[in-house]
CSV table of C-alpha atoms in Angstrom, one decimal:
chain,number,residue,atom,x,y,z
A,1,UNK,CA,0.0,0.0,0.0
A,2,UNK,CA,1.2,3.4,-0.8
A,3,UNK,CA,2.5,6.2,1.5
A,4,UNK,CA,-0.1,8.7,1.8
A,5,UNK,CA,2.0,12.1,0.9
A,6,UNK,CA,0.6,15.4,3.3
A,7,UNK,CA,0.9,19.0,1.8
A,8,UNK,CA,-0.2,22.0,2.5
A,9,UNK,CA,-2.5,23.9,0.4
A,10,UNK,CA,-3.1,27.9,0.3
A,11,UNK,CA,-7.0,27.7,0.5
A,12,UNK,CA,-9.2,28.9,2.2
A,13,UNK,CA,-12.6,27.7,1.2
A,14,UNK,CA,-16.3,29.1,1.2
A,15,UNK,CA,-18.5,26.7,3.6
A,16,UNK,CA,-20.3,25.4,0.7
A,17,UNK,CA,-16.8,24.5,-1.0
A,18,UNK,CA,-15.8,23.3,2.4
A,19,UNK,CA,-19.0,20.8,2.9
A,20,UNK,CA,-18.7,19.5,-0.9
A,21,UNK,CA,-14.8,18.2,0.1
A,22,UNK,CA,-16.0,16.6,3.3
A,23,UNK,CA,-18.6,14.8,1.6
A,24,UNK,CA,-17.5,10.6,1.6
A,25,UNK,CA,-20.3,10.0,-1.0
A,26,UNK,CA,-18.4,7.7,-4.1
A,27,UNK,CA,-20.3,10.4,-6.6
A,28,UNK,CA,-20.8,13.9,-5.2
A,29,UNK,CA,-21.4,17.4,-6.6
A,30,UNK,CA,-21.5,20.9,-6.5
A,31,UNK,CA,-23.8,22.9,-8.0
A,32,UNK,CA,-23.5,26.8,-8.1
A,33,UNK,CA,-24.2,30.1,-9.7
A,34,UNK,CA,-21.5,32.2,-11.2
A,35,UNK,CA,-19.2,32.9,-9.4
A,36,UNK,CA,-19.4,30.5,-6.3
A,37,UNK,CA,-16.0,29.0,-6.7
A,38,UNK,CA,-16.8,25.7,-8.3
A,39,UNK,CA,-13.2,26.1,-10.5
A,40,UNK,CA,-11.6,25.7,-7.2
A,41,UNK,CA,-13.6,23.5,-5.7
A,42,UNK,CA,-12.9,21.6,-8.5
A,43,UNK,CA,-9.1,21.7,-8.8
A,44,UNK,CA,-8.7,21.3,-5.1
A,45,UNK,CA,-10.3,18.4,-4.9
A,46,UNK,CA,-8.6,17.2,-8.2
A,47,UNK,CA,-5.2,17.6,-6.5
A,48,UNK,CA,-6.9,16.3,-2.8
A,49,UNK,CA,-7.9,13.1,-4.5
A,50,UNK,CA,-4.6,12.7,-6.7
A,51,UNK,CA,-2.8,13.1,-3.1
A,52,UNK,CA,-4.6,10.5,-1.0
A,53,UNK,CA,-4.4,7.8,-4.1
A,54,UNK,CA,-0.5,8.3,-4.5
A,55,UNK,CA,1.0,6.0,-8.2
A,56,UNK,CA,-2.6,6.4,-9.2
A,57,UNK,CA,-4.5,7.6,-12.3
A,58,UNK,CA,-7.1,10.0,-12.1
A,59,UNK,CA,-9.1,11.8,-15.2
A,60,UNK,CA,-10.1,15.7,-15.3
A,61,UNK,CA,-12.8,16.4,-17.9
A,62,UNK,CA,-14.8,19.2,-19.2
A,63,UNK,CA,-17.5,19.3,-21.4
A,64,UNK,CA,-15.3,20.6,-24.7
A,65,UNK,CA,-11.9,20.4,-25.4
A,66,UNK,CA,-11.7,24.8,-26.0
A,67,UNK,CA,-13.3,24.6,-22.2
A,68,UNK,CA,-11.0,22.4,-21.1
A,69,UNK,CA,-8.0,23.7,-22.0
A,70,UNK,CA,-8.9,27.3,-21.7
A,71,UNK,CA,-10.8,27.0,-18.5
A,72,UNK,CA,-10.8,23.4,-16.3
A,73,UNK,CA,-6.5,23.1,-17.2
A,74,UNK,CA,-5.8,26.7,-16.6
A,75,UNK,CA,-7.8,26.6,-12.8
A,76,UNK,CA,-5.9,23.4,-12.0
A,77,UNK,CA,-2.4,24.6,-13.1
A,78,UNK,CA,-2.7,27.9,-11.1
A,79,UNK,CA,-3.9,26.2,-8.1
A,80,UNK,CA,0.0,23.8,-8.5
A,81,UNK,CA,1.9,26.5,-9.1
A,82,UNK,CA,0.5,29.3,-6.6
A,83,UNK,CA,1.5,26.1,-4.1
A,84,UNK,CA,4.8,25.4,-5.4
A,85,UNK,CA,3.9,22.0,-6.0
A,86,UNK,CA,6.1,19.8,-8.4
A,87,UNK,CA,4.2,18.6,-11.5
A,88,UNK,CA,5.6,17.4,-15.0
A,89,UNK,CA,2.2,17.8,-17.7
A,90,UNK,CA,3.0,16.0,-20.9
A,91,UNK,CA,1.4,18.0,-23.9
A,92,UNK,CA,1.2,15.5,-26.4
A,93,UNK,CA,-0.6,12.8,-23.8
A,94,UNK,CA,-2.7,16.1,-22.5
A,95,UNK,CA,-1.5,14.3,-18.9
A,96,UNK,CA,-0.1,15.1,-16.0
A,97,UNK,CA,2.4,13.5,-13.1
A,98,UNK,CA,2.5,15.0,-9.6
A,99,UNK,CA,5.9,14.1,-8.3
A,100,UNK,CA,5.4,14.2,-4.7
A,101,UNK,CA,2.7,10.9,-4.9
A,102,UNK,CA,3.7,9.7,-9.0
A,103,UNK,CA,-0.2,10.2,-9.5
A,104,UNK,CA,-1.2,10.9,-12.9
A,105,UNK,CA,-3.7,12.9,-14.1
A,106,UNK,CA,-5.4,12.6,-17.8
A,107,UNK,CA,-7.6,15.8,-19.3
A,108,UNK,CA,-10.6,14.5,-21.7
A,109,UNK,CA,-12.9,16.2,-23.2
A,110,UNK,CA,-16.1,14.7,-22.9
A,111,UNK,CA,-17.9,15.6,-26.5
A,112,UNK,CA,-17.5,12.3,-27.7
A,113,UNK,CA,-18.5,9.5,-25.1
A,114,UNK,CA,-17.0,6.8,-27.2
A,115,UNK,CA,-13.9,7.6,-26.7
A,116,UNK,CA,-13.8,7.0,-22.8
A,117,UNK,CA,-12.7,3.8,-22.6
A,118,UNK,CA,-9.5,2.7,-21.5
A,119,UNK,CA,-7.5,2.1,-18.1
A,120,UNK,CA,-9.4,1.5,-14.5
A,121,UNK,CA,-9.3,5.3,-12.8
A,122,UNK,CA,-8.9,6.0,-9.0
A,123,UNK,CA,-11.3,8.7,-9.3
A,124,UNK,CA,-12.3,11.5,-12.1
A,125,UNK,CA,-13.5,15.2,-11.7
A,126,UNK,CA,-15.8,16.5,-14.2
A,127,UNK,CA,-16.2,20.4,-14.7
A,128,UNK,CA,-19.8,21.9,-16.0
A,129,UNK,CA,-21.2,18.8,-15.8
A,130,UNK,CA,-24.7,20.2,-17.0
A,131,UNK,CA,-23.2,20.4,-20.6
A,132,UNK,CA,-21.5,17.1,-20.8
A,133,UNK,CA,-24.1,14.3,-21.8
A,134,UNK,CA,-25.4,11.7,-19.7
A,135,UNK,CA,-23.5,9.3,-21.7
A,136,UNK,CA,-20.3,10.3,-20.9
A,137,UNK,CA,-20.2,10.3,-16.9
A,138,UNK,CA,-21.7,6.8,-17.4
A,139,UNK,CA,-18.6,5.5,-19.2
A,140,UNK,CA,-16.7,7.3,-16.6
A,141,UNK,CA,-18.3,5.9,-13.7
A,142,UNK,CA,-17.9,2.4,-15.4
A,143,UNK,CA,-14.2,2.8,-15.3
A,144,UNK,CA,-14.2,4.0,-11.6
A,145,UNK,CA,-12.6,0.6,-10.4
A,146,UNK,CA,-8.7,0.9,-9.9
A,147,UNK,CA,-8.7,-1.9,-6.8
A,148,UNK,CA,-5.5,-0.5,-5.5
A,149,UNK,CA,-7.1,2.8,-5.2
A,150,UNK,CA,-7.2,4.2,-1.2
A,151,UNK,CA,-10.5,6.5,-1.8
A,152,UNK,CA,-12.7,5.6,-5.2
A,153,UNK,CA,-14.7,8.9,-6.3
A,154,UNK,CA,-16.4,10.7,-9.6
A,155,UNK,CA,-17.1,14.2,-8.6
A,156,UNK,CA,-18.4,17.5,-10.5
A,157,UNK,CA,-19.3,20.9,-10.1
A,158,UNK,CA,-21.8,22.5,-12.6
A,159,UNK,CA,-24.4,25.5,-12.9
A,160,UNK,CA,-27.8,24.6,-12.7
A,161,UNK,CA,-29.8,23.9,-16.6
A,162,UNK,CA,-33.0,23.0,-15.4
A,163,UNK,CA,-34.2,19.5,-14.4
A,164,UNK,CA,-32.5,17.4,-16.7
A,165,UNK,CA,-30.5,14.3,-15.7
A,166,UNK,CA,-27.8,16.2,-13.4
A,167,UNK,CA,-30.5,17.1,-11.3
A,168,UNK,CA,-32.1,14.0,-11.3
A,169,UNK,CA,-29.1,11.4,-10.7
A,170,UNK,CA,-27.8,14.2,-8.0
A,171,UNK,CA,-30.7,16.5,-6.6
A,172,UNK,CA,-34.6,15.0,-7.4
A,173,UNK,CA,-36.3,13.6,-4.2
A,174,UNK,CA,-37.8,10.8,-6.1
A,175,UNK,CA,-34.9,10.1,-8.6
A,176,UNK,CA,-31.7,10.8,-6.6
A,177,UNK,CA,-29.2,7.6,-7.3
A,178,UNK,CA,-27.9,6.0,-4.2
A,179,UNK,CA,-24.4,6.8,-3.8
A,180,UNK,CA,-24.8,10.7,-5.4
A,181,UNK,CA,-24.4,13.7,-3.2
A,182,UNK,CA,-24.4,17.3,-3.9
A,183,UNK,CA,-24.1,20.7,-2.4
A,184,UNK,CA,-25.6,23.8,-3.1
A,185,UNK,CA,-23.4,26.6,-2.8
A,186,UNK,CA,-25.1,30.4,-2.3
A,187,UNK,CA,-24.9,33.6,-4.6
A,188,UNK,CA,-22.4,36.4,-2.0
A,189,UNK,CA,-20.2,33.3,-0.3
A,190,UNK,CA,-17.4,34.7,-2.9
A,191,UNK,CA,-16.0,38.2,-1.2
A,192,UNK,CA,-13.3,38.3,-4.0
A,193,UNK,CA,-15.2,39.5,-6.6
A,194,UNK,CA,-15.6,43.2,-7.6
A,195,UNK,CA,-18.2,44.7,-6.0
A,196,UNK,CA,-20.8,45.6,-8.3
A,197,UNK,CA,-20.7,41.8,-9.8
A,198,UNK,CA,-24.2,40.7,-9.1
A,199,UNK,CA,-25.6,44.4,-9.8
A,200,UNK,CA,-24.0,44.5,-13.4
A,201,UNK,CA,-25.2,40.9,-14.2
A,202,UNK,CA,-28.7,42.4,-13.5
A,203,UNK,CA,-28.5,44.5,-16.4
A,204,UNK,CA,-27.4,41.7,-19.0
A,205,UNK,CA,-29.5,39.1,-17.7
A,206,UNK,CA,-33.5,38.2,-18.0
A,207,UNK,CA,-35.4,37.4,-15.2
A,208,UNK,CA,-34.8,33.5,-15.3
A,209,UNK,CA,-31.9,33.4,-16.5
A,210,UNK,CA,-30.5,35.6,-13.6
A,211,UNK,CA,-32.1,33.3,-11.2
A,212,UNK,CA,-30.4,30.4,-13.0
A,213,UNK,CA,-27.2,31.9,-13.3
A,214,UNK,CA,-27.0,34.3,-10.7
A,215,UNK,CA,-29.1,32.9,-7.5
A,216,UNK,CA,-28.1,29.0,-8.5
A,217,UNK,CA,-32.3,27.9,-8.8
A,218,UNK,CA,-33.8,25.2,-11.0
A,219,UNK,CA,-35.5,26.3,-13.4
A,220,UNK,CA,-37.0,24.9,-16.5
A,221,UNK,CA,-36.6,27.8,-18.1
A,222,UNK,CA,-35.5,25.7,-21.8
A,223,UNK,CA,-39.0,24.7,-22.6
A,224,UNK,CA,-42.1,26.4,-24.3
A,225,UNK,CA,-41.9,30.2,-25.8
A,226,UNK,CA,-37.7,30.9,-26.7
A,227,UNK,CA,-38.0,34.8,-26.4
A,228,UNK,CA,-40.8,34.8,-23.4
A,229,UNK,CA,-39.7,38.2,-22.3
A,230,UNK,CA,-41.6,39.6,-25.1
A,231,UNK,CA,-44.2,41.1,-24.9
A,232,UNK,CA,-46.3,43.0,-28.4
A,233,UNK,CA,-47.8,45.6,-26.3
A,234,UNK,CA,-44.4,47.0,-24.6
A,235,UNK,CA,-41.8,45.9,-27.0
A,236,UNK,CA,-44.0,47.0,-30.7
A,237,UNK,CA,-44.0,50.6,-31.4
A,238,UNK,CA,-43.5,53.1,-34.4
A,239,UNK,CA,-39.9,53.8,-33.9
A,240,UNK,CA,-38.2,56.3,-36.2
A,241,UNK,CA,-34.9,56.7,-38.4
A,242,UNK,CA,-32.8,58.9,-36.4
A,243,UNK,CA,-30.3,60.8,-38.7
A,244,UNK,CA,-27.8,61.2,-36.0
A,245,UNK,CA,-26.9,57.7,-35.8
A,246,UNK,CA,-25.8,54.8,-38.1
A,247,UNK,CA,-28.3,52.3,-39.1
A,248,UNK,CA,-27.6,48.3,-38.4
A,249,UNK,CA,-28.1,45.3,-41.4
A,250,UNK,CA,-28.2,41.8,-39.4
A,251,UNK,CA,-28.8,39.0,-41.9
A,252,UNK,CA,-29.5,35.2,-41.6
A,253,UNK,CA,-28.3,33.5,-45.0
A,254,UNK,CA,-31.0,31.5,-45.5
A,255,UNK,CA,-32.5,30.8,-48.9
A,256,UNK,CA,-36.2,30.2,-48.1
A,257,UNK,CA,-36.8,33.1,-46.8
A,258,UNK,CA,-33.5,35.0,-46.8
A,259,UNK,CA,-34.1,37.2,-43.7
A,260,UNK,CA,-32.6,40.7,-42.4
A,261,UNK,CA,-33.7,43.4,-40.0
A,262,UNK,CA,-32.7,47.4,-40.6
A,263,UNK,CA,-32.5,49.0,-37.1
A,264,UNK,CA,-30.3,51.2,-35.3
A,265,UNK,CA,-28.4,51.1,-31.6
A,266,UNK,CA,-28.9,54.8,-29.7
A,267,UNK,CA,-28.1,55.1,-26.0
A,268,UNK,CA,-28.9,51.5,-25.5
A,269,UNK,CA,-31.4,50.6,-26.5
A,270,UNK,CA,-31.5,48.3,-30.1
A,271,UNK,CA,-33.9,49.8,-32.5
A,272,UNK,CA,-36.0,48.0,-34.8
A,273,UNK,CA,-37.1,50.3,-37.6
A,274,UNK,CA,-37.8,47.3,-40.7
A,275,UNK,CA,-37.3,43.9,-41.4
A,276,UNK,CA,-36.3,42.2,-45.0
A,277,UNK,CA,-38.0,38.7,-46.0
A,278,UNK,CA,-37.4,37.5,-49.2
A,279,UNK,CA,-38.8,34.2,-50.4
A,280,UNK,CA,-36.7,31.9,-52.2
A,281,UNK,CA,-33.8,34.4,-52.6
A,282,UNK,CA,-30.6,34.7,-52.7
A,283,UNK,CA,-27.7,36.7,-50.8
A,284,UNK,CA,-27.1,39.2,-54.1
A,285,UNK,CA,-31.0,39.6,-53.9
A,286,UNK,CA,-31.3,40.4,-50.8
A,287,UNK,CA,-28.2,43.8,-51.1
A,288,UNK,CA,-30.2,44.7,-53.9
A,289,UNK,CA,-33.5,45.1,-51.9
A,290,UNK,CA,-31.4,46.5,-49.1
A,291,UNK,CA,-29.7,49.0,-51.1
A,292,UNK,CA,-33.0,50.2,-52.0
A,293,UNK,CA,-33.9,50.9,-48.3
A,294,UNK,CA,-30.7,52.3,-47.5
A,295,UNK,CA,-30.9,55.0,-50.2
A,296,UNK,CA,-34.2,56.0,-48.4
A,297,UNK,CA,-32.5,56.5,-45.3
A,298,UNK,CA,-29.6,58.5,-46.8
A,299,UNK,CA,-32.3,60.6,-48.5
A,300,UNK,CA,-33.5,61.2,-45.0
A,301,UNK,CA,-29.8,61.9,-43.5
A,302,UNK,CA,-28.5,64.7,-46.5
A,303,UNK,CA,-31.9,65.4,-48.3
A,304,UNK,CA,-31.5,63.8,-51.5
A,305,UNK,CA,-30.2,60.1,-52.9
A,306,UNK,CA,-26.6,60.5,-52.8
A,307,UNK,CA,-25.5,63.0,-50.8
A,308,UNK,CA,-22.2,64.3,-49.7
A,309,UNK,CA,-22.0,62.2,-46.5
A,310,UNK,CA,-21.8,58.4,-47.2
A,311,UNK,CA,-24.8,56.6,-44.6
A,312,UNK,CA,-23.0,54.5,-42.3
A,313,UNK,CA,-23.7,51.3,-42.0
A,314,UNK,CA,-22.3,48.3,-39.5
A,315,UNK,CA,-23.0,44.3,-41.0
A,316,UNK,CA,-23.7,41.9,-38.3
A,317,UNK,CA,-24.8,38.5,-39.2
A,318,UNK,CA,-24.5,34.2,-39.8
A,319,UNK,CA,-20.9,33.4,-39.2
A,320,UNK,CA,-21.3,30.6,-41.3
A,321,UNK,CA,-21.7,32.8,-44.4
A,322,UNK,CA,-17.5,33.2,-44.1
A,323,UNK,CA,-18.3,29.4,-45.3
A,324,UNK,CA,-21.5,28.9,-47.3
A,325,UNK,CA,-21.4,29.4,-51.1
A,326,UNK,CA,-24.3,31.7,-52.3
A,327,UNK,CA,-22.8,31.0,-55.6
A,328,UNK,CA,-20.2,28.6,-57.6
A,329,UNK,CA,-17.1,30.7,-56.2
A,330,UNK,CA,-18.8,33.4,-53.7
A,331,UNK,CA,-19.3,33.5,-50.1
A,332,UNK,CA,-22.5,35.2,-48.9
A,333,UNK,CA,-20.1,37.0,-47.4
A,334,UNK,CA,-18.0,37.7,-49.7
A,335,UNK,CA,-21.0,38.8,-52.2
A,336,UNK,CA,-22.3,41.4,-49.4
A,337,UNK,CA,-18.4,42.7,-48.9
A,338,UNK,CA,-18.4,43.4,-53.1
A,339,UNK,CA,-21.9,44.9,-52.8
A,340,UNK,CA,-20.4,47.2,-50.4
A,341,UNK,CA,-17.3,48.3,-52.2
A,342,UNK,CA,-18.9,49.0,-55.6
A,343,UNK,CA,-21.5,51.2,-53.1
A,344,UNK,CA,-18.6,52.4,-51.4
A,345,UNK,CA,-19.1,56.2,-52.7
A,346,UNK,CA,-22.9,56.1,-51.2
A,347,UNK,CA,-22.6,54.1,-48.1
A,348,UNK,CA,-19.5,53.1,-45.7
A,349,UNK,CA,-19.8,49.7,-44.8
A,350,UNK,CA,-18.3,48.2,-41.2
A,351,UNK,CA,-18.5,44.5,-40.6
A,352,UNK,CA,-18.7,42.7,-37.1
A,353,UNK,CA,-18.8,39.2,-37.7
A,354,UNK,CA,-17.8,36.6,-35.1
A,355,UNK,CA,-15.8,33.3,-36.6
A,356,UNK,CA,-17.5,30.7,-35.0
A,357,UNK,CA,-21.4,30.5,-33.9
A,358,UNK,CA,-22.5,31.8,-30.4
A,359,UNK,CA,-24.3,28.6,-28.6
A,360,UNK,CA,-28.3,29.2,-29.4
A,361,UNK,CA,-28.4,29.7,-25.3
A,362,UNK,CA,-26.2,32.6,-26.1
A,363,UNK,CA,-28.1,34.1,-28.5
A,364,UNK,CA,-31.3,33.3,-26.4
A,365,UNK,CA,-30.1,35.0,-23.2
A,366,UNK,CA,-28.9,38.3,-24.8
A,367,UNK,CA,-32.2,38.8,-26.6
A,368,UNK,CA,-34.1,38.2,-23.7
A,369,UNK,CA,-32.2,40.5,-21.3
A,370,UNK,CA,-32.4,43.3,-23.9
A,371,UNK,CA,-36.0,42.9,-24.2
A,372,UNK,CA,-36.6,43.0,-20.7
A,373,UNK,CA,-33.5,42.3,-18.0
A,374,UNK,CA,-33.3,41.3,-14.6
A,375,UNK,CA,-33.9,45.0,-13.0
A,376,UNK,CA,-37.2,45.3,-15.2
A,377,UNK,CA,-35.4,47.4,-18.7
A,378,UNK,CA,-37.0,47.2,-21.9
A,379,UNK,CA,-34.1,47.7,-24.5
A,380,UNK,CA,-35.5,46.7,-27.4
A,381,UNK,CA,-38.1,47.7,-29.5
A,382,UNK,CA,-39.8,46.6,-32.7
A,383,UNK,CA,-41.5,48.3,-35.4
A,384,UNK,CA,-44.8,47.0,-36.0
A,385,UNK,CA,-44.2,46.7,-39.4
A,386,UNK,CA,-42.1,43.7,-39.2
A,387,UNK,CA,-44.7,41.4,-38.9
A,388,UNK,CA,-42.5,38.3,-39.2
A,389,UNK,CA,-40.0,39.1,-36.4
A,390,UNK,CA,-43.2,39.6,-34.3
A,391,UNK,CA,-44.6,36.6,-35.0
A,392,UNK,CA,-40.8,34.7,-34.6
A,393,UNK,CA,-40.3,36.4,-31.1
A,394,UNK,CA,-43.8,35.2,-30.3
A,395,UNK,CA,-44.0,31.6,-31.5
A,396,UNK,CA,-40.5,30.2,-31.7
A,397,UNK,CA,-40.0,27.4,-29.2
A,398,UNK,CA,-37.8,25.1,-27.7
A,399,UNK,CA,-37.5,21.6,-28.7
A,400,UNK,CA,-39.2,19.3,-26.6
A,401,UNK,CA,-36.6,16.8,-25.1
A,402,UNK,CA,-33.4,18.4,-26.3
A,403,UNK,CA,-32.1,20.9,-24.1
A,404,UNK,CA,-31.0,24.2,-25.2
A,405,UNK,CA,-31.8,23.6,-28.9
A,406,UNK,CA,-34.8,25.6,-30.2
A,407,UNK,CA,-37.3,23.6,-32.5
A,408,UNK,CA,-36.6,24.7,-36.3
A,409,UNK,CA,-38.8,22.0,-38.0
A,410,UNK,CA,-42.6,23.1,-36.2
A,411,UNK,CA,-42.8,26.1,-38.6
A,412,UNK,CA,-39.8,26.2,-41.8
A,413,UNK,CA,-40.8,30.3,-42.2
A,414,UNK,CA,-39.7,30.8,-38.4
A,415,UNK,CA,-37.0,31.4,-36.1
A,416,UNK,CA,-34.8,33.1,-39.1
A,417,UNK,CA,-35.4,36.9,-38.8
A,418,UNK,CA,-34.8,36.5,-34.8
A,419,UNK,CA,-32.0,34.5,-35.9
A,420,UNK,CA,-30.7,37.6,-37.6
A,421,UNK,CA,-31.5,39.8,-34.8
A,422,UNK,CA,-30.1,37.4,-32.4
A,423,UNK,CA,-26.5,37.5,-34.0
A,424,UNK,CA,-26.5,41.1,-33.4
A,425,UNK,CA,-27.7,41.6,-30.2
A,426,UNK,CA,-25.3,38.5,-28.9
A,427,UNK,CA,-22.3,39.8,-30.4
A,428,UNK,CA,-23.4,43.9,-28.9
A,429,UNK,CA,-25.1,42.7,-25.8
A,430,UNK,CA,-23.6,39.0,-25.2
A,431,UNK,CA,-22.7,37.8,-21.7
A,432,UNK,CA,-19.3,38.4,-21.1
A,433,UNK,CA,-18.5,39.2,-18.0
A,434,UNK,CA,-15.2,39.8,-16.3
A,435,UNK,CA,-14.1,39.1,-13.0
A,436,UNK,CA,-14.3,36.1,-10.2
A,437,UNK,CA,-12.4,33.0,-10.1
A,438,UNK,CA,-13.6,32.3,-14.6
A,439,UNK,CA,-13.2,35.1,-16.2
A,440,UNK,CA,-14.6,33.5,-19.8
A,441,UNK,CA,-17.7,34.1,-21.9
A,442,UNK,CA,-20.8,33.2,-20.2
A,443,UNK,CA,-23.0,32.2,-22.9
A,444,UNK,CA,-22.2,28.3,-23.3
């Protein structure tokens, strides 16, 4: 039997972070809001576990590689080196050996289940478990055997996402496995963050999600209406070109209808003043239409179709359109970015494009807190005019049985101009929020 090795660790733990380490459950968790210190919760009791099964292996997983390596590695390694503790990590195995004890330590990620098979662990630490799939911490619970292992445990940390199968193998009164554990830690245990943390998140957040998020509740808040914080007789009225700001183009390449909203950001608030739907288009279709409207509102800016002042203009839209050929050799992108140049005397043309997708909870979130937010704002308003994104921020729904994914088969004609909108407003408005123990992009 191995030596168990003693160190001391700088830590000084909240009490829920304190009651989730004492737990002796074989499966425990701990579920909190942002910023409750589940990160180091979690790396503690990585290293904790790696201590008192010294020659050992042990797995750390997160629910993406880009997570894990940006977040669940990065919260581990700074607890190690903050404690001057000797480690060796082995970049092409993506492991770990902690020389004090000879423990090992592998980092999976856990987007592809199938792939978790291999040697008998001591015990495994999974971070966000709520985004991982059910799958997954089966396989790793199936390979929680190592019979020379002192102390045999799986443990996580996660935010709350509604009562899915987290919160019934850990949390549900009638459903709870025998053998699971989990602690709830409380929004305000974590002094270190800046002061106004909570306050801010008001602002950027709806009403559920804060209380998701924020307070650490259960909430089903991924089923029925998407946008529910709409509402036709606050959010619709005649808004109005204002000449002293720029005017906004958010597209969705789709081909049937190719959708787009005209609107404009002042003080705030987002703006919607019209909405483009164009059946069975196409991307060099729809600048054409557009080029129309933006003509009308230079007329309106310098009194007649040209001008001497080029109308500004700022592109948001599908990032996928960097991809997707609207033609044999065009991107949509691409086609929009030509439009732009050979208009380049009339209108200047900006472009704020992400590379990659923002997660459809993303999206969700930031058009939800801008139409009304935690502290009871109402930043967006719609034209009544653009019957279409009405009837989208009305009627689009979630997908029954598949968390976090809204349903784009019920109604073909729906969810694209929000789409559009929602690329916009996440990219403006998204929940990003620095500070505390993770300082990354909220919106998984």
């Amino acid at each position: 039997m191995e030596k168990v090795v003693r160190r001391s660790i700088v830590y000084d733990p909240f009490p829920s972070q304190e009651k989730f380490h004492s737990l002796e459950s074989r499966f425990k968790g701990f579920s909190g809001p942002v910023g409750s210190g589940k990160s180091a919760a979690l790396a503690q009791e990585a290293i904790r576990l790696a201590y008192i099964n010294p020659g050992r292996l042990g797995l750390v997983g997160a629910p993406t590689y880009p997570m894990l390596r940006d977040v669940t590695q990065r919260a581990l390694f700074e607890v190690l080196e903050t404690n001057d503790i000797p480690y060796r990590f082995l970049k092409q195995e993506n492991s770990m050996v902690l020389h004090d004890v000879g423990s090992q330590v592998i980092f999976r990620s856990l987007d592809h289940p199938e792939r978790l098979v291999g040697t008998n662990l001591a015990w495994f630490g999974v971070d966000e478990l709520t985004y991982s799939k059910e799958d997954a911490w089966r396989r790793l619970e199936a390979r929680l055997r190592d019979p020379k292992a002192q102390h045999l445990c799986g443990f996580a940390v996660w935010t709350p996402k509604g009562f899915e199968w987290v919160y019934k193998r850990f949390i549900s009164p009638d459903e709870r496995v025998k053998g699971y554990d989990a602690v709830f830690a409380k929004p305000g245990e974590n002094k270190h963050l800046p002061p106004d943390f909570y306050d801010r998140l008001k602002h950027s957040y709806d009403e559920r999600f804060y209380k998701q998020e924020v307070l650490g509740e259960y909430l089903n808040i991924f089923s029925g209406q998407v946008y529910y914080a709409f509402d036709r007789k606050v959010h619709c009225k005649p808004v109005e070109f204002d000449k002293r700001h720029p005017i906004f183009w958010a597209m969705d390449f789709n081909i049937d209808p190719m959708a787009s909203v005209i609107g404009q950001m002042i003080n705030g608030e987002i703006r919607i003043l019209e909405e483009q739907i164009l059946w069975n288009s196409n991307t060099l279709a729809s600048c054409e239409e557009f080029e129309e409207k933006a003509l009308k509102y230079q007329k309106l800016l310098t009194g007649d179709s040209y001008g001497v002042h080029p109308l500004q203009i700022t592109c948001y839209g599908d990032p996928a359109g960097e991809q997707r050929r609207s033609s044999a050799d065009k991107t949509d992108w691409r086609i929009v970015k030509q439009w732009a140049s050979r208009n380049s005397d009339r209108f200047k043309v900006t472009f704020k494009v992400d590379s990659a997708h923002p997660t459809q909870k993303a999206r969700v979130a930031a058009m939800n807190g801008m139409l009304r937010n935690h502290a009871g704002e109402h930043r967006m308003f719609v034209h009544p005019s653009c019957k279409e994104l009405i009837k989208d921020l009305e009627e689009v729904a979630w997908k029954q049985g598949a968390s976090t994914q809204i349903d784009k088969d019920a109604d073909k004609k729906r969810t694209h101009a929000s789409d559009a909108l929602g690329y916009l407003v996440e990219k403006e408005f998204g929940l990003r929020v620095k500070g505390g123990e993770r300082r990354e992009y909220l919106g998984l």
